[in-house]
Amino acid sequence: MRVGRRQLPSGASAILVLAICAGAAIQLERPVPAPVFHRELASSYTDPGNPASLPWPTAGQAALYLTRFGWLGSTASEVSVPIASVTKIMTALVILRTHPLTVGMSGPTIGVSATAYSVYQSELAAGDSVVRVEAGETLSEFQLLEGLLLPSGDNLAVILADWQSGSEPAFVQLMNQLASALHLTQTHFTDSSGLDTGSVSSARDLVLLATVAMKNPVFAAVVAMPSVTLPVAGTVRNYNPILGQYGVIGIKTGWTSAAMGCLVFAANVTVAGQSVQLIGAVLGQPGGPQSGLVAAGRVATALLAAGAGELQPLRLPARDTLVGRVTSGWAGQINLQVTRSISLVGAAGAELGLRLQLRRRRTPWIRGAEVGSLTVTTPGGFRWQEPVVVTRKLAAPSWWWRLTRPF
């Protein structure tokens, strides 16, 4: 006797089919979990090299800075002191910000008044640093900047201040406003030339000021000139005692009996084929008008030699270095790499910040798809960034995986 199969009632079969279909639909409609990123880098990197001991002066103060990197160091005695004609860096910067020039432009002409000629005669008699002028003479803005920055014409600072603001006090107010905007907390000006002992700053503040000034192409071009020829004064030379040596391209000297020998300098050096710029300041070097500047130049060249010797290419994550991983339930694990080597010159022993930033994005991803970036931060807060990519394709999840995945 044959026993037939038990069959579900037709209504029950329909309900089962509907339940299966509903379950499948729910599975297929469930949100797909985002890929999970895993970092493979520490949050910082310390170069294994040994930092050099820089030859800081025994008197006065000094500081040395690598642009687009940070401080290489400074003396401990960072206090406000008289800075003599180094003040004229700010004078020139204010003029160039209020009356911008491009390289090759002369700018407007300014007449030498009878009052300005009297200032010249008075300062000449006092033995100050002046540039010869005559009443009724006209000089362009660019020529006044040349005479201000190379032979350090105190009288030209007064002419520029009067032209810009109508009076010395009004111009000094602009100088102090800019110093405040640049966060030069140890800097205050009381005149445009630096003859007044109330114009003070520190080595670190002056380096920060110089980095801003050197970004102005006209300022940088002027302070790199060995000499210029002016209409009445004739040929005047740059007082910088180390200009053209050790890669030095500027920028400003200063001396008074209160400030003694002062020098703010910038130099281009080459490290492993890369050109970088060092900017430094030396203040308060003992000696007279000539010997004080020579002493400041001697300190500056020693710092440049030692500082340049300390620089090296930093060994950062190179091209194709593994920086992270991304995992998903349907495709397993995929590596993340940087696409280019980060080329950075810095000081031996420096600590750099490393930040891996990844962003969520829809799949599929093709091989080489950019999913984020690696940011390297120097001690001075400068940042280099390179793309981070996946090393193989990450397809969208298949319908079968979405259907069979567990709840």
XYZ file of C-alpha atoms in Angstrom:
407
model
C 0.000 0.000 0.000
C 1.524 3.374 -1.007
C 1.560 6.179 1.403
C 1.363 9.582 -0.344
C 3.383 12.624 0.666
C 1.780 15.005 3.053
C 1.196 18.277 1.380
C 0.605 21.636 2.962
C -2.719 23.123 2.346
C -2.537 25.554 -0.505
C -3.073 28.509 1.849
C -0.156 27.469 4.070
C 2.139 27.088 1.048
C 1.347 30.583 -0.056
C 2.064 31.952 3.401
C 5.449 30.151 3.488
C 6.405 31.481 0.093
C 5.398 34.959 1.136
C 7.438 34.648 4.353
C 10.528 33.534 2.434
C 10.117 36.338 -0.058
C 9.586 38.851 2.707
C 12.677 37.616 4.551
C 14.750 37.826 1.377
C 13.478 41.315 0.683
C 14.344 42.399 4.201
C 17.840 40.944 3.830
C 18.397 42.656 0.516
C 17.087 45.980 1.787
C 19.146 46.009 5.004
C 21.788 48.738 4.973
C 25.230 47.508 4.015
C 27.760 48.215 6.778
C 30.460 50.681 5.809
C 33.998 49.369 5.393
C 36.029 49.624 8.585
C 39.335 51.512 8.509
C 42.323 50.500 10.612
C 45.308 52.791 11.198
C 48.789 51.279 10.906
C 50.755 54.406 11.848
C 51.654 55.949 15.170
C 50.430 59.500 15.790
C 53.975 60.882 15.678
C 57.377 60.109 14.243
C 60.756 61.053 15.729
C 63.740 61.197 13.420
C 66.477 58.892 14.750
C 69.257 61.441 14.144
C 70.962 63.384 16.924
C 70.249 67.134 16.993
C 73.317 69.336 16.806
C 74.347 71.783 19.512
C 74.324 75.210 17.881
C 77.028 77.785 18.787
C 74.912 80.398 20.558
C 76.641 83.690 21.474
C 77.794 84.255 25.039
C 76.491 87.846 24.926
C 73.222 89.193 23.590
C 70.693 86.842 22.035
C 70.111 84.901 18.827
C 67.574 82.649 17.122
C 67.581 80.439 14.031
C 64.584 79.258 12.012
C 64.057 76.936 9.051
C 61.223 78.209 6.897
C 58.343 75.780 6.336
C 59.664 73.665 9.216
C 60.167 75.500 12.501
C 62.664 76.705 15.072
C 66.159 75.233 15.196
C 66.691 77.002 18.512
C 67.377 80.255 20.305
C 69.238 81.624 23.303
C 67.560 81.526 26.676
C 67.615 85.304 27.124
C 64.681 86.131 24.864
C 63.636 89.532 26.223
C 62.809 92.888 24.631
C 65.964 94.915 23.881
C 66.780 97.929 21.679
C 67.195 96.857 18.044
C 68.591 99.982 16.325
C 68.149 100.051 12.540
C 66.707 96.539 12.393
C 63.544 98.569 13.095
C 63.572 99.508 9.408
C 62.394 96.012 8.447
C 59.012 96.958 9.893
C 59.190 100.440 8.353
C 59.677 98.948 4.890
C 57.000 96.312 5.433
C 54.393 98.895 6.439
C 55.212 100.988 3.362
C 54.997 97.978 1.031
C 51.679 96.912 2.535
C 50.121 100.344 2.203
C 51.800 101.179 -1.131
C 52.409 97.776 -2.813
C 55.007 97.430 -5.540
C 55.831 94.641 -7.931
C 59.385 93.818 -8.973
C 60.472 96.301 -11.613
C 58.104 99.069 -10.466
C 59.472 102.342 -9.097
C 56.237 103.514 -7.535
C 55.222 107.119 -6.875
C 57.786 109.883 -6.436
C 58.233 111.723 -3.167
C 59.785 115.161 -2.890
C 62.425 116.053 -0.314
C 61.025 118.986 1.622
C 63.002 121.677 3.396
C 62.053 120.020 6.671
C 63.342 116.648 5.447
C 66.595 118.299 4.389
C 66.932 119.823 7.875
C 66.447 116.360 9.403
C 69.252 115.085 7.163
C 71.610 117.860 8.250
C 70.790 117.369 11.939
C 71.282 113.602 11.843
C 74.468 113.955 9.794
C 75.895 116.299 12.421
C 74.952 113.823 15.154
C 76.878 111.044 13.383
C 73.773 109.009 12.573
C 73.423 106.738 9.570
C 72.026 108.958 6.798
C 71.705 109.056 3.015
C 72.556 112.367 1.348
C 69.582 114.295 -0.021
C 68.899 117.820 -1.230
C 65.822 119.974 -0.755
C 63.616 119.767 -3.827
C 65.040 116.427 -4.900
C 62.552 113.699 -5.830
C 62.993 110.016 -5.089
C 60.726 107.125 -6.014
C 59.249 104.860 -3.381
C 61.587 102.106 -4.561
C 64.663 104.348 -4.305
C 63.682 105.367 -0.780
C 63.371 101.696 0.173
C 66.815 101.030 -1.303
C 68.346 103.853 0.722
C 66.424 102.797 3.810
C 67.489 99.144 3.778
C 71.007 99.095 2.315
C 72.965 102.007 3.846
C 70.263 102.297 6.521
C 69.238 105.915 5.996
C 67.649 107.165 9.202
C 66.531 110.335 7.418
C 64.805 108.307 4.698
C 62.758 106.511 7.351
C 61.409 109.917 8.413
C 60.598 110.873 4.802
C 58.697 107.612 4.280
C 56.830 107.947 7.573
C 55.742 111.518 6.784
C 54.721 110.539 3.235
C 52.660 107.600 4.439
C 51.008 108.989 7.574
C 51.698 112.709 7.754
C 53.751 112.389 10.928
C 56.129 110.069 12.723
C 53.709 109.256 15.615
C 50.925 108.303 13.196
C 53.288 106.046 11.245
C 54.631 104.401 14.418
C 51.055 103.561 15.319
C 50.790 101.592 12.060
C 54.041 99.806 12.877
C 52.725 98.696 16.260
C 49.391 97.633 14.803
C 51.166 95.354 12.356
C 53.432 94.000 15.107
C 50.318 93.118 17.104
C 48.664 91.497 14.071
C 51.788 89.357 13.568
C 51.731 88.343 17.264
C 55.145 89.863 17.972
C 54.585 89.971 21.706
C 58.050 91.281 22.622
C 58.102 94.020 20.002
C 57.209 97.705 20.355
C 58.200 100.683 18.239
C 58.636 104.323 19.181
C 60.191 105.580 15.941
C 60.622 104.596 12.291
C 64.428 104.422 12.209
C 65.469 102.676 15.430
C 67.490 105.592 16.776
C 65.123 105.741 19.734
C 65.993 103.153 22.387
C 62.257 102.604 22.913
C 62.065 100.611 19.673
C 62.592 97.108 21.053
C 62.152 93.465 20.119
C 63.676 90.021 20.644
C 65.624 87.699 18.364
C 62.647 85.347 17.940
C 60.214 88.157 17.169
C 62.598 89.614 14.589
C 62.953 86.250 12.878
C 59.179 85.975 12.645
C 59.024 89.514 11.239
C 61.757 88.687 8.729
C 59.946 85.576 7.480
C 56.950 87.771 6.656
C 59.072 90.483 5.037
C 61.014 88.009 2.881
C 57.747 86.778 1.368
C 57.440 90.189 -0.277
C 59.376 89.917 -3.571
C 60.295 93.619 -3.634
C 61.637 93.592 -0.083
C 63.603 90.396 -0.800
C 65.025 91.887 -3.998
C 66.182 95.087 -2.292
C 67.934 93.492 0.677
C 69.851 91.168 -1.664
C 71.482 94.085 -3.526
C 75.177 94.698 -2.723
C 74.881 98.364 -3.726
C 72.613 100.850 -5.507
C 73.021 104.255 -7.094
C 70.760 107.082 -5.942
C 70.336 110.470 -7.706
C 72.162 112.718 -5.232
C 73.826 110.264 -2.870
C 75.449 108.321 -5.706
C 76.481 104.717 -5.100
C 75.698 103.416 -1.629
C 76.529 99.948 -0.369
C 74.727 97.353 1.666
C 75.992 97.314 5.264
C 75.312 93.577 5.683
C 78.806 92.176 6.453
C 78.006 88.628 5.274
C 75.862 89.336 2.198
C 76.734 86.896 -0.578
C 78.593 84.562 1.779
C 77.291 81.195 3.004
C 74.198 81.634 0.823
C 73.186 84.872 2.602
C 70.611 86.894 0.628
C 69.848 89.685 3.180
C 68.470 91.241 5.271
C 69.251 94.086 7.791
C 71.902 95.404 10.158
C 71.680 97.767 13.099
C 73.929 99.440 15.637
C 73.541 102.005 18.400
C 75.398 102.282 21.677
C 72.290 100.890 23.403
C 71.562 98.057 20.957
C 75.178 97.273 19.956
C 75.722 95.013 16.932
C 72.517 93.579 15.444
C 71.972 91.490 12.323
C 68.896 89.791 10.912
C 69.859 87.458 8.074
C 68.430 85.011 5.549
C 70.335 82.345 3.637
C 69.469 79.770 1.006
C 71.083 76.375 1.537
C 70.817 73.129 -0.421
C 70.222 69.836 1.370
C 70.103 66.618 -0.677
C 69.185 68.595 -3.788
C 66.454 70.610 -2.072
C 66.766 74.367 -1.569
C 65.614 75.593 1.837
C 65.877 78.920 3.627
C 67.292 79.674 7.046
C 66.393 82.939 8.775
C 68.092 84.142 11.937
C 68.698 87.117 14.183
C 71.666 88.125 16.331
C 71.321 91.005 18.811
C 73.505 92.840 21.323
C 76.979 91.944 20.059
C 79.643 94.085 21.772
C 81.714 96.524 19.765
C 81.569 99.819 17.938
C 79.625 100.627 14.766
C 81.919 98.483 12.644
C 83.263 95.911 15.079
C 79.787 95.264 16.523
C 78.441 94.396 13.078
C 81.480 92.227 12.371
C 80.870 90.392 15.648
C 77.203 89.893 14.776
C 78.186 88.601 11.347
C 80.628 86.171 12.936
C 77.908 84.749 15.180
C 75.485 84.548 12.248
C 77.901 82.619 10.019
C 78.710 80.163 12.807
C 74.996 79.548 13.354
C 74.422 79.133 9.618
C 77.233 76.616 9.249
C 76.087 74.554 12.229
C 72.389 74.880 11.367
C 72.870 73.839 7.753
C 74.938 70.871 8.910
C 72.065 69.767 11.129
C 69.583 69.625 8.267
C 68.800 66.387 6.488
C 66.051 64.710 4.484
C 63.659 63.198 7.019
C 62.822 59.527 6.550
C 59.045 59.623 6.306
C 56.582 57.081 4.907
C 57.778 56.505 1.350
C 55.746 55.730 -1.715
C 53.729 52.486 -1.403
C 54.254 52.338 2.371
C 51.398 50.608 4.211
C 49.622 53.238 6.318
C 46.348 51.467 7.082
C 43.846 48.773 6.143
C 40.180 48.654 5.274
C 38.058 45.568 5.972
C 34.576 44.617 4.872
C 32.426 41.541 5.415
C 32.190 40.780 1.724
C 35.692 41.581 0.431
C 38.023 40.874 3.349
C 41.027 43.131 3.916
C 42.556 45.687 1.554
C 45.747 47.659 2.225
C 46.004 51.466 2.145
C 49.134 53.167 0.829
C 50.477 56.651 0.166
C 50.978 57.361 -3.508
C 54.097 59.537 -3.276
C 57.067 59.879 -0.990
C 56.915 62.932 1.269
C 60.011 65.002 0.580
C 60.859 67.102 3.620
C 64.060 68.669 4.922
C 64.263 69.197 8.648
C 66.412 69.019 11.736
C 67.880 65.757 12.956
C 65.941 64.329 15.893
C 62.787 66.308 15.069
C 59.383 64.977 16.103
C 56.706 65.113 13.425
C 52.995 64.617 13.765
C 51.317 61.977 11.556
C 47.585 62.086 10.917
C 45.746 59.573 8.775
C 42.412 60.986 7.623
C 39.995 58.634 5.874
C 36.624 59.467 4.496
C 33.591 57.275 4.009
C 32.518 56.758 0.421
C 30.278 54.469 -1.509
C 31.607 51.268 -3.019
C 32.685 50.021 -5.483
C 36.230 51.347 -5.381
C 38.598 50.772 -8.237
C 42.221 49.964 -7.550
C 44.028 53.194 -6.690
C 40.867 54.978 -5.547
C 41.696 57.853 -3.172
C 40.082 57.244 0.214
C 41.878 59.795 2.384
C 45.161 61.530 3.082
C 48.251 61.363 5.278
C 49.229 64.701 6.855
C 52.724 65.278 8.245
C 53.039 68.239 10.640
C 56.403 69.817 11.486
C 57.328 71.261 14.897
C 56.509 74.709 13.493
C 53.005 73.673 12.477
C 53.654 73.397 8.732
C 51.793 70.593 6.966
C 52.550 68.294 4.070
C 49.748 66.101 2.716
C 49.714 63.103 0.395
C 46.778 61.025 -0.924
C 46.012 57.580 0.502
C 44.663 54.943 -1.909
C 43.402 51.336 -1.837
C 45.698 48.721 -3.369
C 43.022 46.591 -5.017
C 39.429 46.806 -6.151
C 36.692 46.814 -3.545
C 33.501 45.774 -5.332
C 30.012 46.402 -4.072
C 28.587 43.455 -2.061
C 26.952 40.798 -4.230
C 23.243 40.017 -3.927
C 24.136 36.529 -2.625
C 26.260 37.958 0.206
C 23.511 40.421 1.089
C 20.944 37.622 1.062
C 22.903 35.124 3.149
C 24.617 37.420 5.662
C 23.612 36.832 9.280
C 21.440 39.250 11.160
